[in-house]
Every structure is written in structure tokens, then in C-alpha cells.
Short mmCIF file of C-alpha atoms and ligand atoms in Angstrom, two decimals:
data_model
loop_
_atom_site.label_atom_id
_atom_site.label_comp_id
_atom_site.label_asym_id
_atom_site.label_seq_id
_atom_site.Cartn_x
_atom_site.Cartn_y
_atom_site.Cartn_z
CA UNK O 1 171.41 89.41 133.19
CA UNK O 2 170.56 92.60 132.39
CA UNK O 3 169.77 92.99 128.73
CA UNK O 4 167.03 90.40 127.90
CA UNK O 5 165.19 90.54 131.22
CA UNK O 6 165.48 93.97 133.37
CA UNK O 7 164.69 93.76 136.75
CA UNK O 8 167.07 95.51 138.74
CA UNK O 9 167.11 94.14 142.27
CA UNK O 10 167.54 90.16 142.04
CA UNK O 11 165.54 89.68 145.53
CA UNK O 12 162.13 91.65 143.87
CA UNK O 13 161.88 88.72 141.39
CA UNK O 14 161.07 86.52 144.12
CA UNK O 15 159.35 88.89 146.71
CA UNK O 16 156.16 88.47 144.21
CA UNK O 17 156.09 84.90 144.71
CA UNK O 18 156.59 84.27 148.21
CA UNK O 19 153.84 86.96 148.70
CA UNK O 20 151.40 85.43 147.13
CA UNK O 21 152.63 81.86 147.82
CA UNK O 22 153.73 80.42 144.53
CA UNK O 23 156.33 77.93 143.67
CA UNK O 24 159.87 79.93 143.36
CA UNK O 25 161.82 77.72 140.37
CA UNK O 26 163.60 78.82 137.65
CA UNK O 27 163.00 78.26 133.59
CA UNK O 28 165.30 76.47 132.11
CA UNK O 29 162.85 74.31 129.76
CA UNK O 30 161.53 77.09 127.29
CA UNK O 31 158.59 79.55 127.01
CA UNK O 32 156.15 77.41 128.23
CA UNK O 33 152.56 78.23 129.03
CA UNK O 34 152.60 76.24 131.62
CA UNK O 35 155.36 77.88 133.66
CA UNK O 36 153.96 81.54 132.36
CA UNK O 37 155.53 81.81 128.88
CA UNK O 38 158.04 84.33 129.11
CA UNK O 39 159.25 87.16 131.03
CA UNK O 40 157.97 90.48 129.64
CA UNK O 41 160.70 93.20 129.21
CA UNK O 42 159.95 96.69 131.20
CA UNK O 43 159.08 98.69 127.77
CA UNK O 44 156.31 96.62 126.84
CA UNK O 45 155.39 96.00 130.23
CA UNK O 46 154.16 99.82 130.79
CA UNK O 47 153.03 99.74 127.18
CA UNK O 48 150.13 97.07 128.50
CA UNK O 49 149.79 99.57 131.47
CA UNK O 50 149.08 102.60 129.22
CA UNK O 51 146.33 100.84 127.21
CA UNK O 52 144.74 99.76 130.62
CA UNK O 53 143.88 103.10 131.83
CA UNK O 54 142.22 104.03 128.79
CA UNK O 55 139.24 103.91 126.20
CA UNK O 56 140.73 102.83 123.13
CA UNK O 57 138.90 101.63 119.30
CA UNK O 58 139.71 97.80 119.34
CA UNK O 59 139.79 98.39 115.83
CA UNK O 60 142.29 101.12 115.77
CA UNK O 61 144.61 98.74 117.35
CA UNK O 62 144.14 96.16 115.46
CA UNK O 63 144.87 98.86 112.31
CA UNK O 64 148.33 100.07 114.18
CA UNK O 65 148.79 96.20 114.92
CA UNK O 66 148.12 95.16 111.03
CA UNK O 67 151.08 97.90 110.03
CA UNK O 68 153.52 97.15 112.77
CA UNK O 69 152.93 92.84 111.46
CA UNK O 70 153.43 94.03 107.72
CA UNK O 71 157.02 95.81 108.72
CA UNK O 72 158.08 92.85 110.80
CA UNK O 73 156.82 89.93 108.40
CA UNK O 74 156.75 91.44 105.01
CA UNK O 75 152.94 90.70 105.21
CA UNK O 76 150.33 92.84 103.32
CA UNK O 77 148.55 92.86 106.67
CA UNK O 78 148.21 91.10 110.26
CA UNK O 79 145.85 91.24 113.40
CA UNK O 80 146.29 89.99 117.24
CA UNK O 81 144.28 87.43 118.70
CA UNK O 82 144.54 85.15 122.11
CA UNK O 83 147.16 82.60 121.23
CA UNK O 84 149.02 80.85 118.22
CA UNK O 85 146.16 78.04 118.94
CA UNK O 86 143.83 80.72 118.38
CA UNK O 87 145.63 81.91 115.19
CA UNK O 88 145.52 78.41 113.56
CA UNK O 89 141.47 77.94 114.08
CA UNK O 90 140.83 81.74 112.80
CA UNK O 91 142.97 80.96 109.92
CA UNK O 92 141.14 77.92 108.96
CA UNK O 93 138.63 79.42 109.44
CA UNK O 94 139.00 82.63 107.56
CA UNK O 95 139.70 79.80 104.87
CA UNK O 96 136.11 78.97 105.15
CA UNK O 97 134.12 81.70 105.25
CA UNK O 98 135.83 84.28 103.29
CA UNK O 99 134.77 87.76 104.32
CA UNK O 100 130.66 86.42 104.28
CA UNK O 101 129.07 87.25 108.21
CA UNK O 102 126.35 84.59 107.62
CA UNK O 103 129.09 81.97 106.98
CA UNK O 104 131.25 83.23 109.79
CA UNK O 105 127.96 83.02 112.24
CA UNK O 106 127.24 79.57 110.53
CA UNK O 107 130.80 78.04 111.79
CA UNK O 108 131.34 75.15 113.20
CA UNK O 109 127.81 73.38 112.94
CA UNK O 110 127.74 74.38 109.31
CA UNK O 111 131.24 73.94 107.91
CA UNK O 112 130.75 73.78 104.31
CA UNK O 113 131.44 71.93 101.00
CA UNK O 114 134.66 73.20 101.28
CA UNK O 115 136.17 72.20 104.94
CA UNK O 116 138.94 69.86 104.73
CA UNK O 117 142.06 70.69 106.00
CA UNK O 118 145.38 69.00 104.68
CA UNK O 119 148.00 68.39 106.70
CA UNK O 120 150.74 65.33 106.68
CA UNK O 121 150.84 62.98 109.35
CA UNK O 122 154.39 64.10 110.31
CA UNK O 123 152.85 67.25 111.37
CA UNK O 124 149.86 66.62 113.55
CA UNK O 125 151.19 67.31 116.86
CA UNK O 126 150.62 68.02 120.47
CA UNK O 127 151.62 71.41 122.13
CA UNK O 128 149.92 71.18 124.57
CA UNK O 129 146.56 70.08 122.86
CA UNK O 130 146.38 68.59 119.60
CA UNK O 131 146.66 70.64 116.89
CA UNK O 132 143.73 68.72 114.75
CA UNK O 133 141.55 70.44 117.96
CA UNK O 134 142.95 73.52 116.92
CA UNK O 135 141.62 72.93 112.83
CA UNK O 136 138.39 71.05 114.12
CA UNK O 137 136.77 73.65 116.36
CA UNK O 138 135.62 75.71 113.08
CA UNK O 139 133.78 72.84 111.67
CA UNK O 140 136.73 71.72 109.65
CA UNK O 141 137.71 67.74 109.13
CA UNK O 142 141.56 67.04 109.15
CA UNK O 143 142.68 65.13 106.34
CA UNK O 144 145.96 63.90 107.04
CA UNK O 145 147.93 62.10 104.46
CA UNK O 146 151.53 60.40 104.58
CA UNK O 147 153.11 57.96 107.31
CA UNK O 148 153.91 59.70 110.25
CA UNK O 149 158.09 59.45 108.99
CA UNK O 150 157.32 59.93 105.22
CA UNK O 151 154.95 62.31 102.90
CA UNK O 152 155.64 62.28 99.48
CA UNK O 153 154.36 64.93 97.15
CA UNK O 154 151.84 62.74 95.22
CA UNK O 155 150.23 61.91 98.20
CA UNK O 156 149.61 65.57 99.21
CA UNK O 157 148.28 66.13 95.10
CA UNK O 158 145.65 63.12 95.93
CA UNK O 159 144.43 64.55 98.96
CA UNK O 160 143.36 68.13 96.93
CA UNK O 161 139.74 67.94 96.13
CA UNK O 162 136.82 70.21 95.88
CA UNK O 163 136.64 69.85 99.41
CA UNK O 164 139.99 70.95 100.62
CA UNK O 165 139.65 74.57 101.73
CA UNK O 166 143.25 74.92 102.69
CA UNK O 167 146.74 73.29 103.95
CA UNK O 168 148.35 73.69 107.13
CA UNK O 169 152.01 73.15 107.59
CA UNK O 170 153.78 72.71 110.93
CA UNK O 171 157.19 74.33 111.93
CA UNK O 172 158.05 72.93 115.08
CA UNK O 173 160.62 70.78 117.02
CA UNK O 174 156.88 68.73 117.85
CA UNK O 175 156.92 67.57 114.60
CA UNK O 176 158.85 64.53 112.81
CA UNK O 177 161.86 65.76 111.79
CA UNK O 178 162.43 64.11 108.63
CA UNK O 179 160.56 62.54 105.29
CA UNK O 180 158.47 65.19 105.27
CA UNK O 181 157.49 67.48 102.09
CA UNK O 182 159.97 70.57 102.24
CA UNK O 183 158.44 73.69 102.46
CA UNK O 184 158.84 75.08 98.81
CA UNK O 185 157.52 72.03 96.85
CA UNK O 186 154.24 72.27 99.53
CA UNK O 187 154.02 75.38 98.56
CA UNK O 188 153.85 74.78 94.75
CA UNK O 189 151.90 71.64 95.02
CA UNK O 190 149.26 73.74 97.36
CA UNK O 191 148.90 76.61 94.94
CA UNK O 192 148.65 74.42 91.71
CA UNK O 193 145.19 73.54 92.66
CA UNK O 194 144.44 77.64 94.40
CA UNK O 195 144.77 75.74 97.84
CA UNK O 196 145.99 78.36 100.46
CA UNK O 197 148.88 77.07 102.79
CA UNK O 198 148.69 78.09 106.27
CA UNK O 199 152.07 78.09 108.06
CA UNK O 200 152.15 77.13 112.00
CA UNK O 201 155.57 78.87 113.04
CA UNK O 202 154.72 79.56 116.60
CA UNK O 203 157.93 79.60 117.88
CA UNK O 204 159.88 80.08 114.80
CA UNK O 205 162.36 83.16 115.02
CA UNK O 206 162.18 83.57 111.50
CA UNK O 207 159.46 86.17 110.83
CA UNK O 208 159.85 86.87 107.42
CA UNK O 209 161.09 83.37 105.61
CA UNK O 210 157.48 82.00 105.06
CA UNK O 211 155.84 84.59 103.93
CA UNK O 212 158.89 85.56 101.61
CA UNK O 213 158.42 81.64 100.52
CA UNK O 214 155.05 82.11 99.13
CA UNK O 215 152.60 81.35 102.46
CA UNK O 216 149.00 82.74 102.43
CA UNK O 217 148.91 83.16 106.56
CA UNK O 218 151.77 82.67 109.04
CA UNK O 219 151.00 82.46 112.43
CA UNK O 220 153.34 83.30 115.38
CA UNK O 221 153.02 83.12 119.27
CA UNK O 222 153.55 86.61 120.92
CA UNK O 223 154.51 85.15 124.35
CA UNK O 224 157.44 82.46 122.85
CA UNK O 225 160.64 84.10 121.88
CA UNK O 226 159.24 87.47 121.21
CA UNK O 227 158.95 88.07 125.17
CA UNK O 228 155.60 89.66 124.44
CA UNK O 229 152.16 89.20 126.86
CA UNK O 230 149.91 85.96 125.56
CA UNK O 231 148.51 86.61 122.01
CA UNK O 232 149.13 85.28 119.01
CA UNK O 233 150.05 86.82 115.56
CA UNK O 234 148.37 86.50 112.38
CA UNK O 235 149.94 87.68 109.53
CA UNK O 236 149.45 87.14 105.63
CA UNK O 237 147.60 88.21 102.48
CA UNK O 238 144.88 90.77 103.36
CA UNK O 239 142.03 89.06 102.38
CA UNK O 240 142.98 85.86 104.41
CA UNK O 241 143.61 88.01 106.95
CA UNK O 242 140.28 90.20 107.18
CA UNK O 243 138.62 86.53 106.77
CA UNK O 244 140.01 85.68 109.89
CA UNK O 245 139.73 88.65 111.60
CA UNK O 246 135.97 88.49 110.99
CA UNK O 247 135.37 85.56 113.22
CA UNK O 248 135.62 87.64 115.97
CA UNK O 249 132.25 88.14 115.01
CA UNK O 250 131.73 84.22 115.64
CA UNK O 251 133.82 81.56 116.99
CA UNK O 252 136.12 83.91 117.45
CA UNK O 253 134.88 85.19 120.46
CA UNK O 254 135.71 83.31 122.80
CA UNK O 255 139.32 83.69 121.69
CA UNK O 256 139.00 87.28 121.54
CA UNK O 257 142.49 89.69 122.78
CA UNK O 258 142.21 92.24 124.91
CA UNK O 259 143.63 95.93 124.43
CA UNK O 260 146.38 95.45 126.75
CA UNK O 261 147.87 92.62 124.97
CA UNK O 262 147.35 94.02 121.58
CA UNK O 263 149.31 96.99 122.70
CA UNK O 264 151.49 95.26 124.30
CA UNK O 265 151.71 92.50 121.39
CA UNK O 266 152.38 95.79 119.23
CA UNK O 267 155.31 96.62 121.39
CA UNK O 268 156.89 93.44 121.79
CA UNK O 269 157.17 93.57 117.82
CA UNK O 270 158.77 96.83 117.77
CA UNK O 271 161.05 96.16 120.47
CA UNK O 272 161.95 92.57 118.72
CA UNK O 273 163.08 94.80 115.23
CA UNK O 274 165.34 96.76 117.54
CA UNK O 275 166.70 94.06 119.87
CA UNK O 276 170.37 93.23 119.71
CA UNK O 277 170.21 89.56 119.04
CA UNK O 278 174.09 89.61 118.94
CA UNK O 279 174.09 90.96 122.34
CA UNK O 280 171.63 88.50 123.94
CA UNK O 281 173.06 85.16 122.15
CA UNK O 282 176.01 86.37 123.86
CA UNK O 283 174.32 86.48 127.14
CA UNK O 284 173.00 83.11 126.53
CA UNK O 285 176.00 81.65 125.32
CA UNK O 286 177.63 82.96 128.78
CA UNK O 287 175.38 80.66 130.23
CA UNK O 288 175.78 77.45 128.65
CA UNK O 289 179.59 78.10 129.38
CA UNK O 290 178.86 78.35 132.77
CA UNK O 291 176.93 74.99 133.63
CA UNK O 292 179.35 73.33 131.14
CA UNK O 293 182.21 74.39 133.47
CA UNK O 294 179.65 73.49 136.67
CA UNK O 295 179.55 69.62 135.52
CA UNK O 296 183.25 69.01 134.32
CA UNK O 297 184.19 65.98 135.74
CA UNK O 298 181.17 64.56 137.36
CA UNK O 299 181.10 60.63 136.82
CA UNK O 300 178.53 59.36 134.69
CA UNK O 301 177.72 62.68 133.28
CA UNK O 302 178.76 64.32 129.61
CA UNK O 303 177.51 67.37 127.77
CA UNK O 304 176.94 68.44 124.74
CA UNK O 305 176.10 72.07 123.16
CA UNK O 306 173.21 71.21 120.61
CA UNK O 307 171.62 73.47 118.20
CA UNK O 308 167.65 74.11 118.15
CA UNK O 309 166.01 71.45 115.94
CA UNK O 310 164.23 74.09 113.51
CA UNK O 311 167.23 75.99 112.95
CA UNK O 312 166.36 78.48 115.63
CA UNK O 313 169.48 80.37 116.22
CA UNK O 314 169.89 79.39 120.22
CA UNK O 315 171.79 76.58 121.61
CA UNK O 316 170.98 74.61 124.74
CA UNK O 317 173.02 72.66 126.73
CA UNK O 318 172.64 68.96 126.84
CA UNK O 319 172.97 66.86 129.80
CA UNK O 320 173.86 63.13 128.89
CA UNK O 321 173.09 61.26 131.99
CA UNK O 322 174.67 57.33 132.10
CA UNK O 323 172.69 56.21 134.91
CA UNK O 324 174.95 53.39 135.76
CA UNK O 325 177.89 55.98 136.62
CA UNK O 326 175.97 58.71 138.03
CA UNK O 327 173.79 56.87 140.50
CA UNK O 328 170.28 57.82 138.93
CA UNK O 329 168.86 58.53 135.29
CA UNK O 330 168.32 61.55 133.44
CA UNK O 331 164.53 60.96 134.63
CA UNK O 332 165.28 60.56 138.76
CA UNK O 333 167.86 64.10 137.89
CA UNK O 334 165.32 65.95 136.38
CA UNK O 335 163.09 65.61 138.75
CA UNK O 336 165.53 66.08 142.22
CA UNK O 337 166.47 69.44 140.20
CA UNK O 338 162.56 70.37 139.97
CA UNK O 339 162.37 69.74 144.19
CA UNK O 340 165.09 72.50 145.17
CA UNK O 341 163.72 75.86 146.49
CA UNK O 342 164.02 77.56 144.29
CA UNK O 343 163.52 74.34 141.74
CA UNK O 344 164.99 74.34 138.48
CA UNK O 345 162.92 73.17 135.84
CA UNK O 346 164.70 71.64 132.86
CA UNK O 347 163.70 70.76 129.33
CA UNK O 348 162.62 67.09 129.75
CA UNK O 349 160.63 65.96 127.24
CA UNK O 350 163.67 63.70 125.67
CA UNK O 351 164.26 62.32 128.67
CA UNK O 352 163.66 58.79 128.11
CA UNK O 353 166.53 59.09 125.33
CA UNK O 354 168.76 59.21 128.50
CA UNK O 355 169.63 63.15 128.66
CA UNK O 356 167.66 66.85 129.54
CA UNK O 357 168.45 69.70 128.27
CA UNK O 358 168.85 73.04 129.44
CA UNK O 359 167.81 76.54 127.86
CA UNK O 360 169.12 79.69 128.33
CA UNK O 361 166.34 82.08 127.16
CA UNK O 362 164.37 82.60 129.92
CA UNK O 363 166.60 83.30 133.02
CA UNK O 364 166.54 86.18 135.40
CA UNK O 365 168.70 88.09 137.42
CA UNK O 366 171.57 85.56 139.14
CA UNK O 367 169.21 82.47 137.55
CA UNK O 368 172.14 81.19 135.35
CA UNK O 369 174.48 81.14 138.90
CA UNK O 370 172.45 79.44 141.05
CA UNK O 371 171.39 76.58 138.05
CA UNK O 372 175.18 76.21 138.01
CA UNK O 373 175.24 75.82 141.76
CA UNK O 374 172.06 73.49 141.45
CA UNK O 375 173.72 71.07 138.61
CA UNK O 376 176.94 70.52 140.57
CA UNK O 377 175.20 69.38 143.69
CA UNK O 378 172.24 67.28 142.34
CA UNK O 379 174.71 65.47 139.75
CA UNK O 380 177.37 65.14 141.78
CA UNK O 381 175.44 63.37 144.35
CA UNK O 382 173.37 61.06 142.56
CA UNK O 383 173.80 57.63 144.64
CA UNK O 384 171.65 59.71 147.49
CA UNK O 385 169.06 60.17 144.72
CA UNK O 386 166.48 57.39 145.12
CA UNK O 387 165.98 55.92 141.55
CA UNK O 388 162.44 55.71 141.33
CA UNK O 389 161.06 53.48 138.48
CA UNK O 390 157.89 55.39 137.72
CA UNK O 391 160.03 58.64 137.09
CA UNK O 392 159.99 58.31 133.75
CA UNK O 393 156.36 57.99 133.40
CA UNK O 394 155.64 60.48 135.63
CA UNK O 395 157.50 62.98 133.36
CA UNK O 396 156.06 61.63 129.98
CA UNK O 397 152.21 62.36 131.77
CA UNK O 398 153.26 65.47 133.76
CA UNK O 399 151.16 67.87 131.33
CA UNK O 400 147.89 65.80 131.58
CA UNK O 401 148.27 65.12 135.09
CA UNK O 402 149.23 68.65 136.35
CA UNK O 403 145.71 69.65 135.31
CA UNK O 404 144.20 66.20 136.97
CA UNK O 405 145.61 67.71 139.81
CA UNK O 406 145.12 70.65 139.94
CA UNK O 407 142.97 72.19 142.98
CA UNK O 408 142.38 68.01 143.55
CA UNK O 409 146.02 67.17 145.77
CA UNK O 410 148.69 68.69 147.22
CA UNK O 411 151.55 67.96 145.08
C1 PLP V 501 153.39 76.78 121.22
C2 PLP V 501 152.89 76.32 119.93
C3 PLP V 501 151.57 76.52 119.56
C4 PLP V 501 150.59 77.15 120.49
O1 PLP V 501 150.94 78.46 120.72
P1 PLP V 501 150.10 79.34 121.75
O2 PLP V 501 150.38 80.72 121.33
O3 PLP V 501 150.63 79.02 123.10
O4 PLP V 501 148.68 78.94 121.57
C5 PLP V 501 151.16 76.10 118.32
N1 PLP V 501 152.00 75.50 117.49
C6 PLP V 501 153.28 75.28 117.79
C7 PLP V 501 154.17 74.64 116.79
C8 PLP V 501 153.78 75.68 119.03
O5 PLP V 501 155.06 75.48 119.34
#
């Protein structure tokens, strides 16, 4: 796999962990924070090295980091801070203060007249931690409006008061998939009443579309497809931006990026305008053909190639489990896959539906051949697979109870 991640010698991926005594598995669930986000390509890698040895204006950074967002977005400006999470309560922030130091050192015990945030129902999700956490730590109150499977614009025009300070819209394969306003007509309904729209794309590929669409402030992860270290990416109109970039000066703080990751956060971007996508779909595609050819045949079990929900351009492989046939369900698989040395850990959070999933963007070197190797063994083999009721609710809570357990038991 050498063009997305470049380590030359298979074994020195693993070396690392068994050093230090941490769980070998392989990533085949997504950039997750959880299982380290993503793996870091060797050019931005020693780009976080340079900044480390050095003395370097935070500011200046931010400055290079501001251009480097404007090429890659279209943006008039941008800045770095620790996460996407981070991104959304800066924005929202930002929103609130305007470029005023005593209002920025007055959040979040002193929101504000103007300190609701709209948002429909559809999109108040969980990645991780609720996103409403994300708006509320400024000060902020959420107003959400809609059912959770239907917003109509009339309902978003009623929730625009005096109060509203902006409107937050959520591009995600979290949120509900359908009824909800489309992203133009929020937009126009938004700016009708001078309410700025904040746009959650996290792990949207698309770096330009939003902003191009009329959005005040985009927000992107740098750690999710990019491949960059942990930071997120702000990037919008300059005086939303500079708001937000002032709260470093207040909430912010404890969010604040270090110069490592803003260097390497301004790397990542470069090296993401000069990738060859076509190459690395190609690589990913491999893949999928691979553990499609490694499950051919196995009783009980069907796949399926299924596009990314937000229109993403990636494919994952889909692994239809009927648990009748196959000895054990999709559940009881997932989780025999995640007990190999090294385990494989698949995209489960459908599971329940009956079927995981399996994504190619994260794999190192020889990870696609020995998940092929993995699949054909565990599937093929599922009456010796101990169907174990609670499975499925021990996926659904494995999140929450990962950090209930951590340094508490053994797992
Ligand atoms: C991952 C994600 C976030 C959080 O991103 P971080 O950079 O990890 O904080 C926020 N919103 C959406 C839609 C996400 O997918």
C-alpha cells in the first residue's frame, strides 16, 4: 500500500506497538479518534518535527495557515484549532462576541441577548459527544426545531428571533438522512433575517462546496480524511473568522493547537491539493475487490459495495450477515474479528440492521491481505462462534463503556 500510507518495512508498523504494549488491530471502521484518527503520511510527519525544534510566532502560523485554508476552501480566511468539536464552539462563539475582548472574556457565564443557536432536530447528533455540548459550552442555548425525520422551511423562519445569533448545519452520515431542509434554501432562509450559517462538514471531502454555496464558517477535521495530526479547520468570512480566532483569548484556551499541529495541519492541506485521489481510490478499490473475492461463497453471507452516505467519493464494502445460515450475527462476527491478534476492527455501528461494513481508507502495509485472510476464517466458521445475546448491546454502548473502563478492568 504504498501511496496513501508510506511505511516501508511492513514489520516496523507493528514493532511500535508490541514495544510499548498496545493492542496490534487493524482499521477498517474509519478515522476514528478512538482508534487514533488516521495515519499521518511521512511529509507532514517531519513537517510536525521541524516546528518542534523551534521558536516559532503562533501567530505567524496561524497567518501562513489562514492563506494555505483560503487556497484550499475558497475562504477569505481560516485558522487551526484542537478539533472539529473545537471549531464548532469557536464558531458559535465568534458568532457571539464579534471581535469585542470583554465579550470574549465574558463567555459562557454571560452569553448575551443574542445566544441561540438554530439547528433542526435531524441534525443534533452524537460523534462522539453531543454536538449541542459542542454549541453550549460558549454560553449558547440550542434551539432545535423540526421532528427528528422532517424540518420544513417555515419552521426554521419561526425559530429566527432577536435572539438567534446564528445557525448550524450538520453534514454527516450521524445525521437523519432525509426530510431535512437542503442546504441552499437554509442558506437563503438564514441570510433573509442576517443570520450567519455555520456548516459542520468534519469529514466532508468536499472543501470548497459550502463555502461556494453561500456559508459564513465551514469547519473541517484535520485528522479525518485529510490524514493530517488532530486539529480542526476553520474556514470562512474574515470577520467570523478573527471572531473566533479571538477566543483563544477565552474559552478558547483550553482548546488551544499547538505549533506542531498547525504546521503540520498546514501541510496536510498542501499535500491534500496535490494528492492523486485517482490513484488512491484505486488503491482502495483494490481492496474491496479483494475481501469481496475472500467471502465468495460462504453460507449465510452476501456483500454489497455501498457508496458513502454524504456523497463522499469512497466505497466500503458491506457484509450482510443472515445469522441463521452463517452460524452467528453480524454482532457475534464483528466482535470474533475484533479478538484476532492482530484484531480487525470493522465499521459496526449498523450492526443491529444485520450487516458491518468495511473501509478501505485507513490500511497499512499488507493490512488489506491479512483482513482478507481474517474474513474467510471468522465467516467461514461461524457455528464455532458462540452467539452471545448481549453482543449487540455491547457494541451499541462500546464508546461509553470503553471510557467506564478504562484504567478500571482488564478488558
Ligand atoms: C468527527 C466529527 C466531529 C468531531 O470532529 P473532531 O475533529 O474529532 O472534533 C464533528 N462533527 C462531525 C459531523 C464529525 O463527523
Amino acid at each position: 500500500m504504498p501511496i496513501k500510507n508510506d511505511f516501508d518495512n511492513p514489520d516496523e508498523y507493528w514493532a511500535w506497538h508490541k514495544k510499548n504494549g498496545y493492542s496490534s488491530f487493524i482499521n477498517v471502521n474509519g478515522t476514528m479518534t478512538g482508534l487514533g484518527s488516521s495515519i499521518v503520511r511521512s511529509a507532514v510527519r517531519e513537517a510536525t518535527l521541524a516546528a518542534m525544534g523551534r521558536f516559532v510566532k503562533i501567530h505567524d502560523l496561524q497567518s501562513h495557515a489562514s492563506e494555505v485554508i483560503s487556497r484550499l476552501t475558497g475562504a477569505d480566511a481560516g485558522c487551526i484549532t484542537a478539533s472539529a468539536s473545537a471549531g464548532i464552539t469557536l464558531s458559535v462563539a465568534g458568532c457571539m462576541t464579534g471581535i469585542d475582548p470583554a465579550r470574549v472574556e465574558a463567555l459562557p457565564l454571560d452569553p448575551g441577548e443574542r445566544s441561540e443557536v438554530s439547528i433542526q432536530l435531524g441534525h443534533l447528533c452524537n460523534y462522539g459527544a453531543p454536538i449541542s455540548t459542542a454549541i453550549e459550552l460558549t454560553g449558547a442555548r440550542v434551539h432545535p426545531f423540526g421532528q427528528s425525520t422532517l424540518a420544513t422551511g417555515y419552521q426554521f423562519d419561526s425559530t429566527l428571533s432577536a435572539q438567534t445569533v446564528a445557525a448550524l448545519y450538520v453534514v454527516s452520515h450521524h445525521v437523519v438522512h432525509y426530510g431535512q431542509i437542503p442546504f441552499a434554501q437554509f442558506v437563503e432562509i438564514a441570510h433573509a433575517k442576517d443570520v450567519p450559517v455555520i456548516v459542520d462538514a468534519a469529514s466532508e471531502y468536499d472543501v470548497r462546496g459550502f463555502i461556494a454555496d453561500g456559508a459564513d464558517i465551514v469547519i473541517y477535521s484535520g485528522h479525518k480524511f485529510m490524514g493530517g495530526p488532530t486539529a480542526g479547520i476553520i474556514a470562512g468570512r474574515r470577520d467570523f473568522v478573527r471572531a473566533a480566532y479571538l477566543q483563544n483569548i477565552g474559552i478558547g484556551r483550553g482548546m488551544k493547537i499547538g505549533k506542531e499541529s498547525i504546521a503540520g495541519t498546514i501541510a496536510t492541506m498542501e499535500q491534500w491539493m496535490e494528492r492523486d485521489h485517482v490513484a488512491i481510490r484505486k488503491e482502495e478499490t483494490t481492496a474491496l475487490d479483494l475481501w469481496k473475492r475472500a467471502l465468495a461463497g460462504i453460507p449465510g453471507v452476501t456483500v454489497a459495495i455501498v457508496s458513502d452516505p454524504t456523497g463522499n467519493p469512497l466505497e466500503r464494502l458491506q457484509v450482510n450477515i443472515n445469522s441463521a445460515e452463517a452460524g452467528a450475527n453480524a454482532a457475534s462476527f464483528a466482535r470474533a474479528l475484533g479478538k484476532r491478534d492482530p484484531a480487525i476492527i470493522v465499521r459496526d455501528h449498523e450492526v443491529e440492521l444485520g450487516y458491518f461494513q468495511l473501509d478501505p481508507c485507513n490500511l497499512g502495509p499488507e493490512h488489506a491481505e491479512l483482513v482478507a485472510d481474517a474474513l474467510a476464517n471468522v465467516l467461514s466458521n461461524g457455528s464455532e462462534i458462540r452467539p452471545l445475546t448481549e453482543d449487540l448491546a455491547m457494541e451499541r454502548n462500546s464508546g461509553v463503556d470503553s471510557y467506564l473502563n478504562w484504567l478500571s478492568v482488564k478488558i
